[in-house]
Amino acid sequence: VEALKGELAEVGLAAGVVDRLHGDIASNDFAARLERRLETSEAGRAGLAQVAEIRDAVGPELANGTIAFDPLLARGMDYYTGPIFEFYATQFRSAIAGGGRYDGLSAMFGRKAEPVCGGSLGIERIIMLLQGDAPLPAAPGPLAYVTVWSPDRRADALRLLSAIRARGLSAELDLVGSGIGQQLKTASERHCRFAILQGPDEVAAGTVQIKDMDAGTQVSAPAGEAAATLERLARG
């Protein structure tokens, strides 16, 4: 670190900048140090708020995993406009998947810009992880679409999504804040067999409505039993 400090001074960086950078690099908790500095600006606070929102929503749903803020994480493409992420397995030093938020990219290929979040998988590394393990599970069951009634219900919807997937059923979640009507239309367009709704009345009663998109019928179920009920309906 001391050698780096000398090199930075030699290229003409001001002494104050060199000392501050040296202090950051030498710190035992660089992430915490950077977070404190980011909190001094409006843009920094906004970025940290996004990180905290993702960490609080996703962290509790990770099975045998952890989520952490890495201030040194960088993605190679310059079109990212929001949080970026990478997935790691203990067997590899490099990521097995990664991506982020890139609003506006769709305007390069379509008529208008749309908010988009996506990523890519390191297929070769994932295959290496699976080698020698038990056979891959059977294909997931019928697809369900979990609607989000309002932004303050998103965390509940995410928990339900995780519970459904934990039973081997594929499920999707509204990510763009569409109205319920549009969400049901999307579920139909994606040929989802079921759509799950939880409006104010259901929240008050502690239930959800499971709509069969083909038959047009609905079944009410306790929120805590929604995933089990969905599985029974899908396989019944």
PDB file of C-alpha atoms in Angstrom:
ATOM      1  CA  VAL A   1       0.000   0.000   0.000  1.00  0.00           C
ATOM      2  CA  GLU A   2       2.846   2.391   0.789  1.00  0.00           C
ATOM      3  CA  ALA A   3       4.369   1.724  -2.641  1.00  0.00           C
ATOM      4  CA  LEU A   4       1.038   2.536  -4.261  1.00  0.00           C
ATOM      5  CA  LYS A   5       0.895   5.794  -2.321  1.00  0.00           C
ATOM      6  CA  GLY A   6       4.235   6.802  -3.784  1.00  0.00           C
ATOM      7  CA  GLU A   7       3.158   5.872  -7.307  1.00  0.00           C
ATOM      8  CA  LEU A   8      -0.002   7.948  -7.025  1.00  0.00           C
ATOM      9  CA  ALA A   9       1.991  10.957  -5.892  1.00  0.00           C
ATOM     10  CA  GLU A  10       4.388  10.518  -8.816  1.00  0.00           C
ATOM     11  CA  VAL A  11       1.565  10.764 -11.394  1.00  0.00           C
ATOM     12  CA  GLY A  12       0.575  14.148 -10.036  1.00  0.00           C
ATOM     13  CA  LEU A  13      -2.334  13.486  -7.689  1.00  0.00           C
ATOM     14  CA  ALA A  14      -2.712  16.064  -4.919  1.00  0.00           C
ATOM     15  CA  ALA A  15      -1.336  15.010  -1.544  1.00  0.00           C
ATOM     16  CA  GLY A  16      -4.778  15.259   0.063  1.00  0.00           C
ATOM     17  CA  VAL A  17      -6.300  12.961  -2.558  1.00  0.00           C
ATOM     18  CA  VAL A  18      -3.466  10.460  -2.165  1.00  0.00           C
ATOM     19  CA  ASP A  19      -3.806  10.436   1.625  1.00  0.00           C
ATOM     20  CA  ARG A  20      -7.556   9.922   1.450  1.00  0.00           C
ATOM     21  CA  LEU A  21      -7.250   7.104  -1.099  1.00  0.00           C
ATOM     22  CA  HIS A  22      -4.471   5.514   0.947  1.00  0.00           C
ATOM     23  CA  GLY A  23      -6.689   5.656   4.030  1.00  0.00           C
ATOM     24  CA  ASP A  24      -9.531   3.986   2.146  1.00  0.00           C
ATOM     25  CA  ILE A  25      -7.412   1.148   0.805  1.00  0.00           C
ATOM     26  CA  ALA A  26      -5.687   0.535   4.128  1.00  0.00           C
ATOM     27  CA  SER A  27      -8.953   0.512   6.066  1.00  0.00           C
ATOM     28  CA  ASN A  28     -10.069  -2.745   7.667  1.00  0.00           C
ATOM     29  CA  ASP A  29     -13.643  -2.090   6.477  1.00  0.00           C
ATOM     30  CA  PHE A  30     -13.479  -0.302   3.150  1.00  0.00           C
ATOM     31  CA  ALA A  31     -17.196  -0.796   2.416  1.00  0.00           C
ATOM     32  CA  ALA A  32     -18.274   0.875   5.672  1.00  0.00           C
ATOM     33  CA  ARG A  33     -15.826   3.719   5.099  1.00  0.00           C
ATOM     34  CA  LEU A  34     -17.157   4.336   1.605  1.00  0.00           C
ATOM     35  CA  GLU A  35     -20.767   4.149   2.798  1.00  0.00           C
ATOM     36  CA  ARG A  36     -20.077   6.934   5.310  1.00  0.00           C
ATOM     37  CA  ARG A  37     -18.617   9.071   2.537  1.00  0.00           C
ATOM     38  CA  LEU A  38     -21.514   8.388   0.181  1.00  0.00           C
ATOM     39  CA  GLU A  39     -23.968   9.449   2.892  1.00  0.00           C
ATOM     40  CA  THR A  40     -22.623  13.005   2.635  1.00  0.00           C
ATOM     41  CA  SER A  41     -24.138  13.578  -0.830  1.00  0.00           C
ATOM     42  CA  GLU A  42     -27.701  13.383  -2.126  1.00  0.00           C
ATOM     43  CA  ALA A  43     -26.735  11.099  -5.017  1.00  0.00           C
ATOM     44  CA  GLY A  44     -24.804   8.841  -2.657  1.00  0.00           C
ATOM     45  CA  ARG A  45     -27.725   8.566  -0.236  1.00  0.00           C
ATOM     46  CA  ALA A  46     -30.067   7.702  -3.110  1.00  0.00           C
ATOM     47  CA  GLY A  47     -27.718   4.944  -4.281  1.00  0.00           C
ATOM     48  CA  LEU A  48     -27.334   3.506  -0.793  1.00  0.00           C
ATOM     49  CA  ALA A  49     -31.121   3.518  -0.374  1.00  0.00           C
ATOM     50  CA  GLN A  50     -31.462   1.355  -3.494  1.00  0.00           C
ATOM     51  CA  VAL A  51     -28.818  -1.041  -2.190  1.00  0.00           C
ATOM     52  CA  ALA A  52     -30.557  -1.269   1.192  1.00  0.00           C
ATOM     53  CA  GLU A  53     -33.947  -1.907  -0.437  1.00  0.00           C
ATOM     54  CA  ILE A  54     -32.560  -4.800  -2.480  1.00  0.00           C
ATOM     55  CA  ARG A  55     -30.611  -6.226   0.463  1.00  0.00           C
ATOM     56  CA  ASP A  56     -33.619  -6.079   2.804  1.00  0.00           C
ATOM     57  CA  ALA A  57     -35.969  -7.668   0.266  1.00  0.00           C
ATOM     58  CA  VAL A  58     -33.715 -10.403  -1.105  1.00  0.00           C
ATOM     59  CA  GLY A  59     -31.499 -11.244   1.883  1.00  0.00           C
ATOM     60  CA  PRO A  60     -34.127 -13.027   3.999  1.00  0.00           C
ATOM     61  CA  GLU A  61     -35.180 -15.160   1.019  1.00  0.00           C
ATOM     62  CA  LEU A  62     -31.724 -16.589   0.270  1.00  0.00           C
ATOM     63  CA  ALA A  63     -31.402 -20.219   1.276  1.00  0.00           C
ATOM     64  CA  ASN A  64     -27.904 -20.956   2.641  1.00  0.00           C
ATOM     65  CA  GLY A  65     -26.573 -17.757   1.115  1.00  0.00           C
ATOM     66  CA  THR A  66     -25.747 -14.161   1.945  1.00  0.00           C
ATOM     67  CA  ILE A  67     -26.026 -10.802   0.208  1.00  0.00           C
ATOM     68  CA  ALA A  68     -23.462  -8.035   0.672  1.00  0.00           C
ATOM     69  CA  PHE A  69     -22.730  -4.556  -0.662  1.00  0.00           C
ATOM     70  CA  ASP A  70     -19.428  -4.478  -2.586  1.00  0.00           C
ATOM     71  CA  PRO A  71     -18.334  -0.915  -3.438  1.00  0.00           C
ATOM     72  CA  LEU A  72     -15.586  -2.218  -5.738  1.00  0.00           C
ATOM     73  CA  LEU A  73     -17.932  -4.258  -7.938  1.00  0.00           C
ATOM     74  CA  ALA A  74     -17.818  -3.086 -11.564  1.00  0.00           C
ATOM     75  CA  ARG A  75     -19.452  -4.395 -14.728  1.00  0.00           C
ATOM     76  CA  GLY A  76     -17.759  -4.022 -18.069  1.00  0.00           C
ATOM     77  CA  MET A  77     -20.598  -2.448 -20.062  1.00  0.00           C
ATOM     78  CA  ASP A  78     -21.309   1.260 -19.788  1.00  0.00           C
ATOM     79  CA  TYR A  79     -25.096   1.204 -20.146  1.00  0.00           C
ATOM     80  CA  TYR A  80     -25.944   0.256 -16.576  1.00  0.00           C
ATOM     81  CA  THR A  81     -28.077   2.940 -14.935  1.00  0.00           C
ATOM     82  CA  GLY A  82     -28.811   1.389 -11.534  1.00  0.00           C
ATOM     83  CA  PRO A  83     -27.704  -1.357  -9.153  1.00  0.00           C
ATOM     84  CA  ILE A  84     -25.477  -4.116 -10.538  1.00  0.00           C
ATOM     85  CA  PHE A  85     -25.046  -7.581  -9.056  1.00  0.00           C
ATOM     86  CA  GLU A  86     -23.027 -10.782  -9.291  1.00  0.00           C
ATOM     87  CA  PHE A  87     -23.561 -14.286  -7.921  1.00  0.00           C
ATOM     88  CA  TYR A  88     -20.733 -16.352  -6.464  1.00  0.00           C
ATOM     89  CA  ALA A  89     -20.337 -19.972  -5.428  1.00  0.00           C
ATOM     90  CA  THR A  90     -17.756 -20.930  -2.816  1.00  0.00           C
ATOM     91  CA  GLN A  91     -16.029 -23.216  -5.316  1.00  0.00           C
ATOM     92  CA  PHE A  92     -15.060 -20.349  -7.658  1.00  0.00           C
ATOM     93  CA  ARG A  93     -13.324 -17.023  -7.199  1.00  0.00           C
ATOM     94  CA  SER A  94     -15.106 -15.598 -10.250  1.00  0.00           C
ATOM     95  CA  ALA A  95     -18.823 -14.940 -10.548  1.00  0.00           C
ATOM     96  CA  ILE A  96     -21.165 -17.579 -11.961  1.00  0.00           C
ATOM     97  CA  ALA A  97     -23.777 -14.967 -12.962  1.00  0.00           C
ATOM     98  CA  GLY A  98     -24.129 -11.209 -13.103  1.00  0.00           C
ATOM     99  CA  GLY A  99     -26.151  -8.307 -14.416  1.00  0.00           C
ATOM    100  CA  GLY A 100     -27.935  -5.138 -13.367  1.00  0.00           C
ATOM    101  CA  ARG A 101     -30.375  -2.374 -14.216  1.00  0.00           C
ATOM    102  CA  TYR A 102     -30.084  -0.717 -17.622  1.00  0.00           C
ATOM    103  CA  ASP A 103     -32.935   1.683 -18.293  1.00  0.00           C
ATOM    104  CA  GLY A 104     -33.100   2.948 -21.834  1.00  0.00           C
ATOM    105  CA  LEU A 105     -31.233   0.132 -23.562  1.00  0.00           C
ATOM    106  CA  SER A 106     -34.438  -1.029 -25.221  1.00  0.00           C
ATOM    107  CA  ALA A 107     -34.602   2.307 -27.080  1.00  0.00           C
ATOM    108  CA  MET A 108     -31.637   1.123 -29.170  1.00  0.00           C
ATOM    109  CA  PHE A 109     -33.784  -1.694 -30.581  1.00  0.00           C
ATOM    110  CA  GLY A 110     -37.366  -0.485 -30.192  1.00  0.00           C
ATOM    111  CA  ARG A 111     -39.462   2.650 -30.306  1.00  0.00           C
ATOM    112  CA  LYS A 112     -39.121   3.746 -26.700  1.00  0.00           C
ATOM    113  CA  ALA A 113     -37.033   3.273 -23.606  1.00  0.00           C
ATOM    114  CA  GLU A 114     -38.263   0.826 -20.976  1.00  0.00           C
ATOM    115  CA  PRO A 115     -36.929   0.083 -17.468  1.00  0.00           C
ATOM    116  CA  VAL A 116     -35.096  -3.232 -17.662  1.00  0.00           C
ATOM    117  CA  CYS A 117     -33.116  -5.407 -15.259  1.00  0.00           C
ATOM    118  CA  GLY A 118     -31.345  -8.473 -16.576  1.00  0.00           C
ATOM    119  CA  GLY A 119     -28.324 -10.690 -16.295  1.00  0.00           C
ATOM    120  CA  SER A 120     -26.406 -13.579 -17.789  1.00  0.00           C
ATOM    121  CA  LEU A 121     -25.257 -16.982 -16.539  1.00  0.00           C
ATOM    122  CA  GLY A 122     -21.830 -18.580 -16.645  1.00  0.00           C
ATOM    123  CA  ILE A 123     -23.150 -21.872 -18.021  1.00  0.00           C
ATOM    124  CA  GLU A 124     -19.788 -23.670 -18.024  1.00  0.00           C
ATOM    125  CA  ARG A 125     -19.153 -22.885 -14.352  1.00  0.00           C
ATOM    126  CA  ILE A 126     -22.681 -23.857 -13.351  1.00  0.00           C
ATOM    127  CA  ILE A 127     -22.288 -27.189 -15.181  1.00  0.00           C
ATOM    128  CA  MET A 128     -19.025 -27.749 -13.308  1.00  0.00           C
ATOM    129  CA  LEU A 129     -20.845 -27.110 -10.025  1.00  0.00           C
ATOM    130  CA  LEU A 130     -23.480 -29.688 -10.928  1.00  0.00           C
ATOM    131  CA  GLN A 131     -21.050 -32.413 -11.974  1.00  0.00           C
ATOM    132  CA  GLY A 132     -21.072 -35.276  -9.508  1.00  0.00           C
ATOM    133  CA  ASP A 133     -24.233 -34.057  -7.759  1.00  0.00           C
ATOM    134  CA  ALA A 134     -27.616 -35.772  -7.739  1.00  0.00           C
ATOM    135  CA  PRO A 135     -29.556 -35.758 -11.029  1.00  0.00           C
ATOM    136  CA  LEU A 136     -31.172 -32.467 -11.947  1.00  0.00           C
ATOM    137  CA  PRO A 137     -34.757 -32.087 -10.701  1.00  0.00           C
ATOM    138  CA  ALA A 138     -37.642 -32.605 -13.043  1.00  0.00           C
ATOM    139  CA  ALA A 139     -38.964 -29.666 -15.008  1.00  0.00           C
ATOM    140  CA  PRO A 140     -40.956 -27.241 -12.825  1.00  0.00           C
ATOM    141  CA  GLY A 141     -44.723 -27.440 -12.663  1.00  0.00           C
ATOM    142  CA  PRO A 142     -47.250 -25.011 -14.157  1.00  0.00           C
ATOM    143  CA  LEU A 143     -46.306 -21.362 -14.167  1.00  0.00           C
ATOM    144  CA  ALA A 144     -47.921 -18.897 -11.748  1.00  0.00           C
ATOM    145  CA  TYR A 145     -47.910 -15.107 -11.900  1.00  0.00           C
ATOM    146  CA  VAL A 146     -47.741 -13.278  -8.570  1.00  0.00           C
ATOM    147  CA  THR A 147     -49.346  -9.857  -8.866  1.00  0.00           C
ATOM    148  CA  VAL A 148     -48.315  -6.836  -6.806  1.00  0.00           C
ATOM    149  CA  TRP A 149     -51.302  -4.801  -5.677  1.00  0.00           C
ATOM    150  CA  SER A 150     -49.253  -1.761  -4.578  1.00  0.00           C
ATOM    151  CA  PRO A 151     -45.586  -0.918  -3.908  1.00  0.00           C
ATOM    152  CA  ASP A 152     -45.997  -1.494  -0.158  1.00  0.00           C
ATOM    153  CA  ARG A 153     -47.096  -5.110  -0.856  1.00  0.00           C
ATOM    154  CA  ARG A 154     -44.030  -5.973  -2.962  1.00  0.00           C
ATOM    155  CA  ALA A 155     -42.164  -7.623  -0.072  1.00  0.00           C
ATOM    156  CA  ASP A 156     -45.155  -9.897   0.634  1.00  0.00           C
ATOM    157  CA  ALA A 157     -45.341 -10.809  -3.043  1.00  0.00           C
ATOM    158  CA  LEU A 158     -41.639 -11.608  -3.108  1.00  0.00           C
ATOM    159  CA  ARG A 159     -41.971 -13.898  -0.100  1.00  0.00           C
ATOM    160  CA  LEU A 160     -44.867 -15.713  -1.776  1.00  0.00           C
ATOM    161  CA  LEU A 161     -42.835 -16.039  -4.974  1.00  0.00           C
ATOM    162  CA  SER A 162     -39.996 -17.663  -3.014  1.00  0.00           C
ATOM    163  CA  ALA A 163     -42.390 -20.053  -1.275  1.00  0.00           C
ATOM    164  CA  ILE A 164     -43.863 -21.142  -4.615  1.00  0.00           C
ATOM    165  CA  ARG A 165     -40.459 -21.715  -6.200  1.00  0.00           C
ATOM    166  CA  ALA A 166     -39.334 -23.653  -3.129  1.00  0.00           C
ATOM    167  CA  ARG A 167     -41.974 -26.244  -4.036  1.00  0.00           C
ATOM    168  CA  GLY A 168     -40.537 -26.725  -7.512  1.00  0.00           C
ATOM    169  CA  LEU A 169     -43.150 -24.587  -9.245  1.00  0.00           C
ATOM    170  CA  SER A 170     -42.108 -21.875 -11.652  1.00  0.00           C
ATOM    171  CA  ALA A 171     -43.445 -18.400 -10.907  1.00  0.00           C
ATOM    172  CA  GLU A 172     -43.017 -14.832 -12.052  1.00  0.00           C
ATOM    173  CA  LEU A 173     -43.503 -11.497 -10.300  1.00  0.00           C
ATOM    174  CA  ASP A 174     -44.548  -8.108 -11.635  1.00  0.00           C
ATOM    175  CA  LEU A 175     -41.445  -5.897 -11.643  1.00  0.00           C
ATOM    176  CA  VAL A 176     -42.595  -2.742 -13.418  1.00  0.00           C
ATOM    177  CA  GLY A 177     -45.445  -1.524 -11.214  1.00  0.00           C
ATOM    178  CA  SER A 178     -48.260  -2.146 -13.706  1.00  0.00           C
ATOM    179  CA  GLY A 179     -51.902  -1.935 -12.682  1.00  0.00           C
ATOM    180  CA  ILE A 180     -53.664  -5.152 -11.714  1.00  0.00           C
ATOM    181  CA  GLY A 181     -55.529  -5.285 -15.015  1.00  0.00           C
ATOM    182  CA  GLN A 182     -52.301  -5.065 -16.980  1.00  0.00           C
ATOM    183  CA  GLN A 183     -50.674  -7.660 -14.733  1.00  0.00           C
ATOM    184  CA  LEU A 184     -53.486 -10.117 -15.407  1.00  0.00           C
ATOM    185  CA  LYS A 185     -53.152  -9.405 -19.111  1.00  0.00           C
ATOM    186  CA  THR A 186     -49.434 -10.113 -18.875  1.00  0.00           C
ATOM    187  CA  ALA A 187     -50.139 -13.375 -17.045  1.00  0.00           C
ATOM    188  CA  SER A 188     -52.487 -14.391 -19.841  1.00  0.00           C
ATOM    189  CA  GLU A 189     -50.013 -13.418 -22.581  1.00  0.00           C
ATOM    190  CA  ARG A 190     -47.326 -15.506 -20.902  1.00  0.00           C
ATOM    191  CA  HIS A 191     -49.706 -18.464 -20.729  1.00  0.00           C
ATOM    192  CA  CYS A 192     -49.585 -18.613 -16.933  1.00  0.00           C
ATOM    193  CA  ARG A 193     -52.090 -21.104 -15.608  1.00  0.00           C
ATOM    194  CA  PHE A 194     -52.606 -19.228 -12.348  1.00  0.00           C
ATOM    195  CA  ALA A 195     -52.490 -15.635 -11.140  1.00  0.00           C
ATOM    196  CA  ILE A 196     -52.283 -14.800  -7.446  1.00  0.00           C
ATOM    197  CA  LEU A 197     -53.891 -11.640  -6.070  1.00  0.00           C
ATOM    198  CA  GLN A 198     -53.826 -10.049  -2.627  1.00  0.00           C
ATOM    199  CA  GLY A 199     -55.772  -6.823  -2.421  1.00  0.00           C
ATOM    200  CA  PRO A 200     -56.713  -4.798   0.678  1.00  0.00           C
ATOM    201  CA  ASP A 201     -59.611  -7.137   1.568  1.00  0.00           C
ATOM    202  CA  GLU A 202     -57.354 -10.196   1.346  1.00  0.00           C
ATOM    203  CA  VAL A 203     -54.629  -8.498   3.386  1.00  0.00           C
ATOM    204  CA  ALA A 204     -57.142  -7.731   6.118  1.00  0.00           C
ATOM    205  CA  ALA A 205     -58.362 -11.344   6.089  1.00  0.00           C
ATOM    206  CA  GLY A 206     -54.885 -12.860   5.788  1.00  0.00           C
ATOM    207  CA  THR A 207     -55.749 -14.622   2.528  1.00  0.00           C
ATOM    208  CA  VAL A 208     -54.906 -14.609  -1.180  1.00  0.00           C
ATOM    209  CA  GLN A 209     -56.983 -15.281  -4.275  1.00  0.00           C
ATOM    210  CA  ILE A 210     -55.641 -17.903  -6.715  1.00  0.00           C
ATOM    211  CA  LYS A 211     -57.173 -17.344 -10.145  1.00  0.00           C
ATOM    212  CA  ASP A 212     -57.261 -20.147 -12.705  1.00  0.00           C
ATOM    213  CA  MET A 213     -56.533 -18.223 -15.911  1.00  0.00           C
ATOM    214  CA  ASP A 214     -58.023 -20.933 -18.141  1.00  0.00           C
ATOM    215  CA  ALA A 215     -61.239 -21.654 -16.232  1.00  0.00           C
ATOM    216  CA  GLY A 216     -61.715 -18.119 -14.909  1.00  0.00           C
ATOM    217  CA  THR A 217     -62.443 -19.440 -11.412  1.00  0.00           C
ATOM    218  CA  GLN A 218     -60.877 -18.259  -8.159  1.00  0.00           C
ATOM    219  CA  VAL A 219     -59.983 -20.011  -4.938  1.00  0.00           C
ATOM    220  CA  SER A 220     -59.345 -18.264  -1.641  1.00  0.00           C
ATOM    221  CA  ALA A 221     -56.547 -19.607   0.562  1.00  0.00           C
ATOM    222  CA  PRO A 222     -54.778 -18.481   3.752  1.00  0.00           C
ATOM    223  CA  ALA A 223     -51.686 -16.485   2.795  1.00  0.00           C
ATOM    224  CA  GLY A 224     -49.445 -18.882   4.688  1.00  0.00           C
ATOM    225  CA  GLU A 225     -50.865 -21.838   2.755  1.00  0.00           C
ATOM    226  CA  ALA A 226     -50.956 -20.191  -0.672  1.00  0.00           C
ATOM    227  CA  ALA A 227     -47.971 -22.071  -2.086  1.00  0.00           C
ATOM    228  CA  ALA A 228     -49.296 -25.447  -0.890  1.00  0.00           C
ATOM    229  CA  THR A 229     -52.755 -24.663  -2.246  1.00  0.00           C
ATOM    230  CA  LEU A 230     -51.287 -23.643  -5.599  1.00  0.00           C
ATOM    231  CA  GLU A 231     -49.332 -26.902  -5.762  1.00  0.00           C
ATOM    232  CA  ARG A 232     -52.465 -28.908  -5.023  1.00  0.00           C
ATOM    233  CA  LEU A 233     -54.466 -27.075  -7.684  1.00  0.00           C
ATOM    234  CA  ALA A 234     -51.699 -27.374 -10.278  1.00  0.00           C
ATOM    235  CA  ARG A 235     -51.207 -31.089  -9.759  1.00  0.00           C
ATOM    236  CA  GLY A 236     -54.749 -32.046  -8.900  1.00  0.00           C
TER     237      GLY A 236
END
